[in-house]
mmCIF file of C-alpha atoms in Angstrom:
data_model
loop_
_atom_site.group_PDB
_atom_site.id
_atom_site.type_symbol
_atom_site.label_atom_id
_atom_site.label_comp_id
_atom_site.label_asym_id
_atom_site.label_seq_id
_atom_site.Cartn_x
_atom_site.Cartn_y
_atom_site.Cartn_z
ATOM 1 C CA MET I 1 27.909 -14.546 4.312
ATOM 2 C CA MET I 2 26.282 -16.175 1.468
ATOM 3 C CA LEU I 3 24.152 -14.573 -1.335
ATOM 4 C CA PHE I 4 20.784 -15.824 -1.496
ATOM 5 C CA SER I 5 20.619 -15.629 -5.567
ATOM 6 C CA ARG I 6 23.526 -18.440 -5.115
ATOM 7 C CA THR I 7 21.149 -20.598 -2.887
ATOM 8 C CA LEU I 8 17.693 -20.090 -5.441
ATOM 9 C CA GLY I 9 17.320 -23.147 -7.710
ATOM 10 C CA CYS I 10 19.524 -25.451 -5.082
ATOM 11 C CA PRO I 11 18.201 -28.589 -4.531
ATOM 12 C CA VAL I 12 16.675 -29.112 -0.769
ATOM 13 C CA LEU I 13 17.516 -32.717 0.457
ATOM 14 C CA SER I 14 16.389 -34.404 3.450
ATOM 15 C CA ALA I 15 19.165 -35.588 6.143
ATOM 16 C CA SER I 16 17.312 -38.693 7.078
ATOM 17 C CA ASP I 17 17.393 -40.861 3.367
ATOM 18 C CA ALA I 18 18.796 -37.826 1.419
ATOM 19 C CA SER I 19 15.573 -37.737 -0.595
ATOM 20 C CA ARG I 20 14.632 -34.260 -2.668
ATOM 21 C CA VAL I 21 12.306 -32.664 -0.932
ATOM 22 C CA GLY I 22 12.265 -29.792 -3.568
ATOM 23 C CA THR I 23 14.003 -26.691 -4.722
ATOM 24 C CA VAL I 24 14.728 -23.484 -3.305
ATOM 25 C CA ALA I 25 12.260 -20.728 -4.890
ATOM 26 C CA GLY I 26 12.430 -17.752 -2.709
ATOM 27 C CA LEU I 27 12.801 -16.825 1.015
ATOM 28 C CA VAL I 28 10.666 -15.636 3.977
ATOM 29 C CA VAL I 29 12.359 -12.430 6.028
ATOM 30 C CA ASP I 30 11.482 -11.553 9.370
ATOM 31 C CA PRO I 31 12.150 -7.194 8.768
ATOM 32 C CA GLU I 32 12.731 -6.899 12.491
ATOM 33 C CA ARG I 33 15.338 -9.802 13.603
ATOM 34 C CA ALA I 34 17.034 -9.449 10.034
ATOM 35 C CA SER I 35 16.420 -12.725 9.792
ATOM 36 C CA ILE I 36 15.323 -15.382 7.280
ATOM 37 C CA THR I 37 12.346 -16.787 8.598
ATOM 38 C CA ALA I 38 11.635 -19.595 6.083
ATOM 39 C CA LEU I 39 12.405 -21.316 2.362
ATOM 40 C CA ARG I 40 9.926 -21.192 -0.475
ATOM 41 C CA LEU I 41 10.365 -24.323 -2.394
ATOM 42 C CA THR I 42 9.164 -25.573 -5.574
ATOM 43 C CA ASP I 43 8.802 -29.018 -7.131
ATOM 44 C CA VAL I 44 7.765 -30.163 -3.526
ATOM 45 C CA PRO I 45 5.970 -33.939 -4.021
ATOM 46 C CA SER I 46 4.286 -33.557 -0.281
ATOM 47 C CA GLY I 47 2.459 -30.234 -1.324
ATOM 48 C CA GLY I 48 3.333 -27.717 1.043
ATOM 49 C CA ASP I 49 6.165 -25.257 -0.103
ATOM 50 C CA VAL I 50 7.036 -23.146 2.716
ATOM 51 C CA ILE I 51 9.881 -24.337 5.110
ATOM 52 C CA PRO I 52 10.583 -22.903 8.164
ATOM 53 C CA TRP I 53 14.055 -22.305 8.417
ATOM 54 C CA THR I 54 14.500 -24.003 12.384
ATOM 55 C CA ASP I 55 14.062 -27.377 9.927
ATOM 56 C CA VAL I 56 16.913 -25.779 8.004
ATOM 57 C CA HIS I 57 19.995 -28.228 8.753
ATOM 58 C CA ALA I 58 22.579 -26.480 6.552
ATOM 59 C CA VAL I 59 22.974 -24.210 3.460
ATOM 60 C CA GLY I 60 25.762 -25.347 1.299
ATOM 61 C CA PRO I 61 26.691 -24.297 -2.155
ATOM 62 C CA ASP I 62 25.429 -27.291 -3.845
ATOM 63 C CA ALA I 63 22.093 -28.094 -1.625
ATOM 64 C CA VAL I 64 20.268 -26.784 1.307
ATOM 65 C CA VAL I 65 20.094 -30.126 3.651
ATOM 66 C CA VAL I 66 16.859 -29.890 5.968
ATOM 67 C CA GLU I 67 15.903 -32.059 9.138
ATOM 68 C CA ALA I 68 13.686 -34.724 8.448
ATOM 69 C CA VAL I 69 10.523 -33.187 8.295
ATOM 70 C CA ALA I 70 7.210 -33.976 8.282
ATOM 71 C CA SER I 71 4.933 -32.821 5.270
ATOM 72 C CA GLY I 72 2.809 -30.777 8.555
ATOM 73 C CA ARG I 73 5.943 -28.476 8.994
ATOM 74 C CA PHE I 74 5.085 -27.253 5.373
ATOM 75 C CA THR I 75 2.852 -24.361 5.427
ATOM 76 C CA SER I 76 1.616 -22.547 1.733
ATOM 77 C CA ALA I 77 2.758 -19.953 0.542
ATOM 78 C CA ALA I 78 -0.426 -18.254 -0.371
ATOM 79 C CA SER I 79 -0.491 -16.974 3.088
ATOM 80 C CA PRO I 80 -0.367 -13.101 2.760
ATOM 81 C CA GLU I 81 2.992 -12.604 4.511
ATOM 82 C CA VAL I 82 5.046 -15.037 2.205
ATOM 83 C CA HIS I 83 6.469 -12.489 -0.137
ATOM 84 C CA ASN I 84 9.873 -13.068 -1.742
ATOM 85 C CA PRO I 85 11.403 -9.834 -1.426
ATOM 86 C CA LEU I 86 14.456 -10.542 -4.204
ATOM 87 C CA GLY I 87 13.201 -7.850 -7.003
ATOM 88 C CA LYS I 88 10.861 -6.101 -5.494
ATOM 89 C CA ARG I 89 11.126 -2.114 -5.011
ATOM 90 C CA LEU I 90 13.350 -0.946 -2.355
ATOM 91 C CA LEU I 91 11.538 2.239 -0.546
ATOM 92 C CA THR I 92 13.316 4.404 2.118
ATOM 93 C CA GLU I 93 11.075 5.000 5.139
ATOM 94 C CA LEU I 94 11.201 8.714 3.662
ATOM 95 C CA GLY I 95 8.841 7.574 0.439
ATOM 96 C CA ASP I 96 11.693 7.482 -2.149
ATOM 97 C CA GLN I 97 13.036 4.572 -4.223
ATOM 98 C CA VAL I 98 16.479 3.700 -3.852
ATOM 99 C CA GLY I 99 16.386 1.184 -6.623
ATOM 100 C CA THR I 100 15.539 -2.619 -6.007
ATOM 101 C CA LEU I 101 16.457 -5.538 -3.805
ATOM 102 C CA GLY I 102 19.592 -7.126 -5.739
ATOM 103 C CA ASP I 103 20.497 -10.077 -3.589
ATOM 104 C CA ILE I 104 20.436 -10.761 -0.101
ATOM 105 C CA ALA I 105 23.511 -11.800 1.846
ATOM 106 C CA PHE I 106 22.621 -13.832 4.840
ATOM 107 C CA ASP I 107 24.640 -16.264 7.435
ATOM 108 C CA PRO I 108 23.936 -19.938 6.649
ATOM 109 C CA GLU I 109 23.986 -20.936 10.079
ATOM 110 C CA SER I 110 21.944 -18.355 11.819
ATOM 111 C CA GLY I 111 19.907 -17.288 8.659
ATOM 112 C CA GLY I 112 20.641 -13.849 10.150
ATOM 113 C CA ILE I 113 21.047 -11.121 6.843
ATOM 114 C CA GLY I 114 23.823 -9.747 6.845
ATOM 115 C CA THR I 115 23.198 -6.879 3.773
ATOM 116 C CA LEU I 116 20.955 -5.781 1.178
ATOM 117 C CA HIS I 117 22.358 -5.476 -2.088
ATOM 118 C CA THR I 118 20.739 -2.895 -4.523
ATOM 119 C CA SER I 119 20.466 -2.906 -8.047
ATOM 120 C CA ARG I 120 22.598 -0.124 -7.980
ATOM 121 C CA GLY I 121 25.533 -1.715 -6.251
ATOM 122 C CA GLU I 122 25.272 -0.211 -3.118
ATOM 123 C CA GLN I 123 25.097 -2.493 -0.007
ATOM 124 C CA VAL I 124 22.330 -1.370 2.985
ATOM 125 C CA SER I 125 22.723 -2.652 6.547
ATOM 126 C CA GLY I 126 20.447 -5.952 7.208
ATOM 127 C CA GLU I 127 19.469 -4.020 10.692
ATOM 128 C CA ARG I 128 17.933 -1.111 8.743
ATOM 129 C CA LEU I 129 15.278 -3.345 7.175
ATOM 130 C CA LEU I 130 11.685 -1.979 7.854
ATOM 131 C CA GLY I 131 9.377 -3.711 6.495
ATOM 132 C CA VAL I 132 8.950 -6.501 3.382
ATOM 133 C CA GLY I 133 5.330 -6.472 1.844
ATOM 134 C CA ALA I 134 3.943 -7.130 -1.278
ATOM 135 C CA TYR I 135 4.694 -3.744 -2.825
ATOM 136 C CA ALA I 136 7.807 -2.875 -1.449
ATOM 137 C CA VAL I 137 10.787 -3.345 0.798
ATOM 138 C CA VAL I 138 11.499 -0.485 3.127
ATOM 139 C CA ILE I 139 14.260 0.314 4.852
ATOM 140 C CA ARG I 140 15.402 3.091 7.745
ATOM 141 C CA VAL I 141 17.218 6.060 6.638
ATOM 142 C CA THR I 142 20.037 5.366 9.090
ATOM 143 C CA PRO I 143 20.905 2.526 11.110
ATOM 144 C CA GLY I 144 19.151 1.396 14.290
ATOM 145 C CA SER I 145 17.227 4.975 14.573
ATOM 146 C CA GLY I 146 13.803 5.166 15.727
ATOM 147 C CA ALA I 147 11.753 5.574 12.917
ATOM 148 C CA ARG I 148 10.767 9.208 14.401
ATOM 149 C CA GLY I 149 14.158 10.395 15.222
ATOM 150 C CA ILE I 150 15.403 11.552 11.925
ATOM 151 C CA THR I 151 15.498 15.383 10.778
ATOM 152 C CA GLY I 152 17.650 15.637 7.571
ATOM 153 C CA LEU I 153 16.317 14.496 4.348
ATOM 154 C CA ALA I 154 17.970 13.680 1.160
ATOM 155 C CA GLU I 155 20.072 11.243 3.203
ATOM 156 C CA ILE I 156 20.302 8.159 0.155
ATOM 157 C CA PRO I 157 21.316 4.905 1.747
ATOM 158 C CA GLU I 158 24.885 5.064 3.405
ATOM 159 C CA VAL I 159 26.911 3.224 0.384
ATOM 160 C CA THR I 160 29.733 1.217 1.173
ATOM 161 C CA GLU I 161 32.063 -0.196 -1.191
ATOM 162 C CA VAL I 162 30.957 -3.117 -3.683
ATOM 163 C CA THR I 163 33.148 -6.143 -2.099
ATOM 164 C CA GLU I 164 33.205 -9.386 -4.314
ATOM 165 C CA VAL I 165 31.545 -11.963 -2.186
ATOM 166 C CA THR I 166 33.281 -15.139 -2.503
ATOM 167 C CA GLU I 167 32.161 -18.392 -0.436
ATOM 168 C CA MET W 1 19.351 20.830 11.381
ATOM 169 C CA THR W 2 19.776 23.477 9.122
ATOM 170 C CA PRO W 3 17.196 26.416 9.595
ATOM 171 C CA HIS W 4 17.299 27.381 5.813
ATOM 172 C CA ALA W 5 17.497 23.797 4.518
ATOM 173 C CA VAL W 6 14.617 23.363 1.940
ATOM 174 C CA ASN W 7 13.804 19.927 0.786
ATOM 175 C CA PRO W 8 12.798 19.170 -2.632
ATOM 176 C CA LEU W 9 10.142 20.669 -4.288
ATOM 177 C CA GLU W 10 7.554 19.595 -5.931
ATOM 178 C CA PRO W 11 3.855 20.741 -7.450
ATOM 179 C CA ALA W 12 0.496 19.112 -6.040
ATOM 180 C CA ALA W 13 -0.212 17.916 -9.233
ATOM 181 C CA ARG W 14 2.857 16.006 -9.191
ATOM 182 C CA ILE W 15 1.646 13.873 -5.757
ATOM 183 C CA THR W 16 -1.819 12.789 -7.490
ATOM 184 C CA LYS W 17 -1.797 8.485 -8.093
ATOM 185 C CA ARG W 18 1.316 8.614 -5.771
ATOM 186 C CA PRO W 19 1.193 5.180 -4.231
ATOM 187 C CA VAL W 20 0.466 5.257 -0.322
ATOM 188 C CA VAL W 21 3.047 2.742 1.456
ATOM 189 C CA THR W 22 2.919 1.331 4.583
ATOM 190 C CA LEU W 23 6.497 0.438 6.394
ATOM 191 C CA GLY W 24 5.584 -2.930 6.333
ATOM 192 C CA GLY W 25 5.864 -2.681 2.466
ATOM 193 C CA GLU W 26 2.344 -2.635 1.788
ATOM 194 C CA ALA W 27 0.626 -0.092 -1.091
ATOM 195 C CA VAL W 28 -2.828 0.344 0.509
ATOM 196 C CA ALA W 29 -3.916 3.344 -1.470
ATOM 197 C CA GLN W 30 -2.822 6.057 -4.083
ATOM 198 C CA VAL W 31 -3.368 9.391 -3.901
ATOM 199 C CA LYS W 32 -6.215 11.382 -5.404
ATOM 200 C CA ASP W 33 -5.519 14.948 -4.534
ATOM 201 C CA VAL W 34 -3.676 17.280 -2.101
ATOM 202 C CA VAL W 35 -5.987 19.027 0.434
ATOM 203 C CA LEU W 36 -4.176 21.945 1.424
ATOM 204 C CA ASP W 37 -4.442 24.095 4.631
ATOM 205 C CA ALA W 38 -4.325 27.244 3.393
ATOM 206 C CA ALA W 39 -4.192 29.336 6.773
ATOM 207 C CA ASN W 40 -1.004 27.268 7.719
ATOM 208 C CA GLY W 41 0.593 27.211 4.202
ATOM 209 C CA ARG W 42 0.759 23.218 4.363
ATOM 210 C CA ILE W 43 -0.784 19.996 3.317
ATOM 211 C CA ALA W 44 -3.414 19.711 5.419
ATOM 212 C CA GLY W 45 -3.786 15.387 3.891
ATOM 213 C CA PHE W 46 -4.883 13.287 1.097
ATOM 214 C CA THR W 47 -7.735 12.265 -0.604
ATOM 215 C CA LEU W 48 -7.367 8.719 -1.695
ATOM 216 C CA ALA W 49 -7.894 6.481 -4.600
ATOM 217 C CA GLY W 50 -7.881 2.747 -4.409
ATOM 218 C CA ARG W 51 -5.258 1.093 -6.515
ATOM 219 C CA GLY W 52 -5.488 -1.657 -9.439
ATOM 220 C CA LEU W 53 -8.297 -2.820 -9.810
ATOM 221 C CA LEU W 54 -9.620 -1.258 -6.672
ATOM 222 C CA ALA W 55 -9.210 1.956 -8.215
ATOM 223 C CA GLY W 56 -11.667 4.944 -7.707
ATOM 224 C CA PRO W 57 -12.659 7.158 -5.028
ATOM 225 C CA LEU W 58 -11.862 5.363 -1.263
ATOM 226 C CA ARG W 59 -14.045 5.895 1.607
ATOM 227 C CA LYS W 60 -10.974 6.522 3.599
ATOM 228 C CA SER W 61 -8.561 9.855 3.666
ATOM 229 C CA LEU W 62 -5.555 10.712 4.815
ATOM 230 C CA PRO W 63 -4.645 13.406 7.337
ATOM 231 C CA TRP W 64 -1.190 14.928 6.930
ATOM 232 C CA ALA W 65 -0.939 13.840 11.089
ATOM 233 C CA GLY W 66 -0.730 10.371 9.918
ATOM 234 C CA VAL W 67 2.073 10.520 7.034
ATOM 235 C CA HIS W 68 5.661 9.763 7.933
ATOM 236 C CA SER W 69 7.143 10.951 4.989
ATOM 237 C CA LEU W 70 6.132 12.472 1.886
ATOM 238 C CA GLY W 71 8.704 11.280 -0.349
ATOM 239 C CA ALA W 72 9.311 11.361 -4.363
ATOM 240 C CA ASP W 73 8.057 7.766 -4.954
ATOM 241 C CA ALA W 74 5.777 7.279 -2.152
ATOM 242 C CA VAL W 75 3.637 8.753 1.167
ATOM 243 C CA MET W 76 4.796 6.298 3.470
ATOM 244 C CA ILE W 77 2.847 6.332 6.380
ATOM 245 C CA PRO W 78 3.075 3.874 9.818
ATOM 246 C CA SER W 79 0.110 1.279 9.032
ATOM 247 C CA ALA W 80 -3.101 1.342 7.771
ATOM 248 C CA ASP W 81 -4.785 2.833 10.603
ATOM 249 C CA ALA W 82 -3.117 6.105 9.444
ATOM 250 C CA LEU W 83 -6.361 5.780 7.361
ATOM 251 C CA GLU W 84 -9.533 7.793 8.404
ATOM 252 C CA ASP W 85 -13.189 8.347 7.331
ATOM 253 C CA ARG W 86 -12.959 10.404 4.158
ATOM 254 C CA ALA W 87 -14.549 12.988 6.389
ATOM 255 C CA ALA W 88 -11.482 13.506 8.187
ATOM 256 C CA VAL W 89 -10.066 15.883 5.525
ATOM 257 C CA ALA W 90 -12.576 16.774 3.261
ATOM 258 C CA SER W 91 -14.032 19.356 5.882
ATOM 259 C CA TRP W 92 -10.229 20.021 6.166
ATOM 260 C CA ASP W 93 -10.414 20.982 2.352
ATOM 261 C CA GLU W 94 -13.933 23.011 2.895
ATOM 262 C CA LYS W 95 -12.204 25.140 5.887
ATOM 263 C CA ALA W 96 -9.278 26.000 4.346
ATOM 264 C CA ALA W 97 -10.234 26.542 0.438
ATOM 265 C CA GLY W 98 -7.251 27.184 -1.099
ATOM 266 C CA PRO W 99 -4.827 28.419 -2.594
ATOM 267 C CA VAL W 100 -6.830 26.833 -5.026
ATOM 268 C CA ARG W 101 -6.268 26.375 -8.793
ATOM 269 C CA GLY W 102 -7.647 29.512 -10.624
ATOM 270 C CA ALA W 103 -7.338 32.104 -7.680
ATOM 271 C CA GLY W 104 -5.949 35.578 -8.229
ATOM 272 C CA VAL W 105 -2.878 36.677 -7.160
ATOM 273 C CA LEU W 106 -2.654 40.247 -5.490
ATOM 274 C CA THR W 107 0.290 41.919 -3.984
ATOM 275 C CA ASP W 108 -0.607 44.224 -1.109
ATOM 276 C CA ARG W 109 0.062 47.046 -3.520
ATOM 277 C CA GLY W 110 -3.203 46.002 -4.729
ATOM 278 C CA LEU W 111 -0.847 44.702 -8.497
ATOM 279 C CA ARG W 112 -2.718 41.602 -9.933
ATOM 280 C CA VAL W 113 0.114 39.121 -10.503
ATOM 281 C CA GLY W 114 -1.423 36.255 -12.199
ATOM 282 C CA THR W 115 -3.148 33.634 -11.358
ATOM 283 C CA VAL W 116 -2.287 30.112 -9.785
ATOM 284 C CA LEU W 117 -2.001 27.314 -11.521
ATOM 285 C CA ASP W 118 -0.590 25.204 -9.031
ATOM 286 C CA VAL W 119 0.832 24.631 -4.897
ATOM 287 C CA VAL W 120 4.519 23.619 -4.522
ATOM 288 C CA VAL W 121 4.831 21.601 -1.371
ATOM 289 C CA GLU W 122 8.257 20.390 0.340
ATOM 290 C CA THR W 123 8.348 16.788 0.330
ATOM 291 C CA GLY W 124 9.637 15.461 3.625
ATOM 292 C CA ARG W 125 8.023 14.971 7.164
ATOM 293 C CA GLU W 126 6.907 18.931 7.343
ATOM 294 C CA GLY W 127 4.075 18.876 5.007
ATOM 295 C CA ARG W 128 4.892 22.636 3.875
ATOM 296 C CA ALA W 129 3.398 24.599 1.124
ATOM 297 C CA VAL W 130 6.064 26.667 0.106
ATOM 298 C CA ALA W 131 5.540 28.594 -3.676
ATOM 299 C CA ILE W 132 2.996 28.672 -5.919
ATOM 300 C CA GLU W 133 3.268 28.065 -9.967
ATOM 301 C CA VAL W 134 1.500 31.315 -11.328
ATOM 302 C CA ASP W 135 0.736 31.911 -14.855
ATOM 303 C CA SER W 136 1.967 35.491 -14.696
ATOM 304 C CA ALA W 137 0.075 38.463 -15.744
ATOM 305 C CA GLU W 138 1.808 41.759 -17.500
ATOM 306 C CA ALA W 139 2.959 43.412 -14.185
ATOM 307 C CA LEU W 140 5.791 40.637 -13.732
ATOM 308 C CA GLY W 141 6.832 41.499 -16.944
ATOM 309 C CA ARG W 142 6.243 38.160 -18.191
ATOM 310 C CA HIS W 143 2.891 37.964 -19.970
ATOM 311 C CA GLN W 144 1.027 34.511 -19.429
ATOM 312 C CA ARG W 145 4.497 32.392 -18.740
ATOM 313 C CA LYS W 146 5.068 29.750 -16.240
ATOM 314 C CA VAL W 147 6.816 31.109 -12.624
ATOM 315 C CA PHE W 148 7.156 30.070 -8.742
ATOM 316 C CA LEU W 149 6.711 32.461 -6.143
ATOM 317 C CA PRO W 150 7.987 31.600 -2.912
ATOM 318 C CA LEU W 151 5.112 31.816 0.015
ATOM 319 C CA GLY W 152 5.642 33.312 3.888
ATOM 320 C CA ALA W 153 4.470 30.920 6.645
ATOM 321 C CA ARG W 154 0.669 32.412 6.674
ATOM 322 C CA PRO W 155 -0.311 33.198 3.108
ATOM 323 C CA ALA W 156 -3.331 35.529 3.208
ATOM 324 C CA MET W 157 -6.241 33.787 1.075
ATOM 325 C CA THR W 158 -9.661 34.337 0.885
ATOM 326 C CA GLY W 159 -11.846 32.361 -1.403
ATOM 327 C CA ASP W 160 -10.841 33.516 -4.898
ATOM 328 C CA THR W 161 -7.359 36.031 -4.127
ATOM 329 C CA LEU W 162 -4.177 35.497 -2.938
ATOM 330 C CA MET W 163 -2.651 38.475 -1.671
ATOM 331 C CA VAL W 164 1.246 38.570 -1.631
ATOM 332 C CA PRO W 165 3.575 41.251 0.140
ATOM 333 C CA ALA W 166 4.781 43.290 -2.915
ATOM 334 C CA THR W 167 8.396 42.771 -1.808
ATOM 335 C CA ASP W 168 7.840 39.087 -2.546
ATOM 336 C CA ILE W 169 8.182 39.296 -6.356
ATOM 337 C CA GLU W 170 11.687 39.790 -6.230
ATOM 338 C CA TYR W 171 11.890 35.872 -5.119
ATOM 339 C CA VAL W 172 9.919 35.074 -8.334
ATOM 340 C CA VAL W 173 11.521 32.655 -10.419
ATOM 341 C CA GLU W 174 10.508 30.887 -13.974
ATOM 342 C CA ASP W 175 12.383 27.391 -13.198
ATOM 343 C CA ILE W 176 11.240 24.730 -10.664
ATOM 344 C CA ALA W 177 15.190 24.098 -10.094
ATOM 345 C CA GLU W 178 15.930 27.976 -8.590
ATOM 346 C CA LEU W 179 13.091 27.473 -6.135
ATOM 347 C CA PRO W 180 14.677 25.828 -3.194
ATOM 348 C CA ALA W 181 17.883 28.958 -3.307
ATOM 349 C CA ALA W 182 14.197 31.226 -4.127
ATOM 350 C CA VAL W 183 12.520 30.228 -1.129
ATOM 351 C CA GLY W 184 15.952 29.566 1.082
ATOM 352 C CA ARG W 185 16.721 33.678 0.116
ATOM 353 C CA LYS W 186 13.037 34.569 1.354
ATOM 354 C CA ARG W 187 13.489 32.543 4.800
ATOM 355 C CA LEU W 188 16.750 34.069 5.769
ATOM 356 C CA MET W 189 14.932 37.566 4.624
ATOM 357 C CA GLU W 190 12.273 36.141 7.185
ATOM 358 C CA GLN W 191 14.655 35.233 9.995
ATOM 359 C CA GLY W 192 17.104 38.577 9.354
ATOM 360 C CA GLY W 193 14.891 40.159 11.323
ATOM 361 C CA HIS W 194 10.593 41.941 10.448
ATOM 362 C CA ASP W 195 12.191 45.318 9.383
ATOM 363 C CA ALA W 196 10.465 44.395 5.958
ATOM 364 C CA ALA W 197 7.376 46.136 7.357
ATOM 365 C CA GLY W 198 4.430 43.802 8.793
ATOM 366 C CA THR W 199 3.488 42.506 5.205
ATOM 367 C CA GLU W 200 3.795 39.435 6.596
ATOM 368 C CA GLY W 201 0.866 37.645 7.794
ATOM 369 C CA THR W 202 -1.317 40.762 7.327
ATOM 370 C CA PRO W 203 -4.927 39.729 6.619
#
C-alpha cells in the first residue's frame, strides 16, 4: 500500500522516451469499486490533464511512469465527475461528519483503495466508500452492508490502530 | 435494536440551513424549514432553499420518505431523485398544522403549562418528533423558563393548542442533555402497560 499524499507532486514520465508528461495533482475515484480510475495532472504540455489508470505503468516512490499515451487519451478535468477527494469533508451515510479525508492508502499495482485516513487519525476500509462528490466523500456506517440495512446510529466509523505506513 | 434507545435530539430550528447531500457526495439544496406531521408525531419532510449563489426558496421539497438519514451535519438522500415538487411537502404542512411555535400547551386536566417554542426531533432514520421546547408558565413553577417536555406517539393537537397528559409533567427537564433519558423513561412507562389510564391519544 502506498499513501496518495506521497504521490502528489511526483513527476509523471513516459515509459517510451522518458519525457515528462506532467505532475500528479489529484486523483479520480470510483467509489463502487473502491479504486482509483484516473490521475489528474498539472504542467501538461499537451493540454489535457486527466489520465486513465489503465495507462499507468508503475507508481514508484519518485515518479509515476505511464505508457506512451496519445494526447487523445487525456480528458479535461472540467468534467463534473472529476473530484479530488483529498481534503474533502467526510460524511457517514447517516449525515454525520467524521473529519476530512486526509489520505488514501492504495495498491500501486491495481489502484485499489485499501484505507481512507481521516483527519482525526482514524482509518476506514476502502470498501465502505459510497460516494465522492463535489461536497463530500460519503462512507457506509458498516462495511459491506446494504445502504438500508442499518438500524443503530452513533456508530462512528470503526477505528483501527493507526500504523505507520512505510513503503 | 434496543427498543428504548433514543437517538441524538435536536430542536427543529437547528436543522434549518443544513445541507441536503446525496450518497454520491453532492450537496443539492439546504433545509429551509422542518415540516411536521403532528398527528403522527413525526417529520413530514423539509421545505428547501438553494445553496450558495442559488440561495433562495427552491421549487422542490423533500418528503421524509425520500430521506436516507437526518444527521448532525447533513440530511442524506439516496439521490437528487428524492426531491419532489414543492407541493408534496407544502400540502402536508396545511393538513398537519403544528405543533407550531406559539401554540398553547394544556394538560388534560385543563391546566395551561406554557407555549411551544420549538419541536425537538430525533436524528437518524425515524424522523420522530419526540419533545417540545416550552416557554413555561407559572403552573410549572418555572415562569418563562425554557423547558423540554417529551411527547407521546400521537400528540393531541388542534390548531393552536397541544394537549398533553397531566402525568407527563413529571418528565419535564430543563436541559436538552437530560431529554434523551426523560424520553426513554416515558417510553418505558408507555410500554409497561397502559394503566396510566387512557391519557395517551385521547383527542
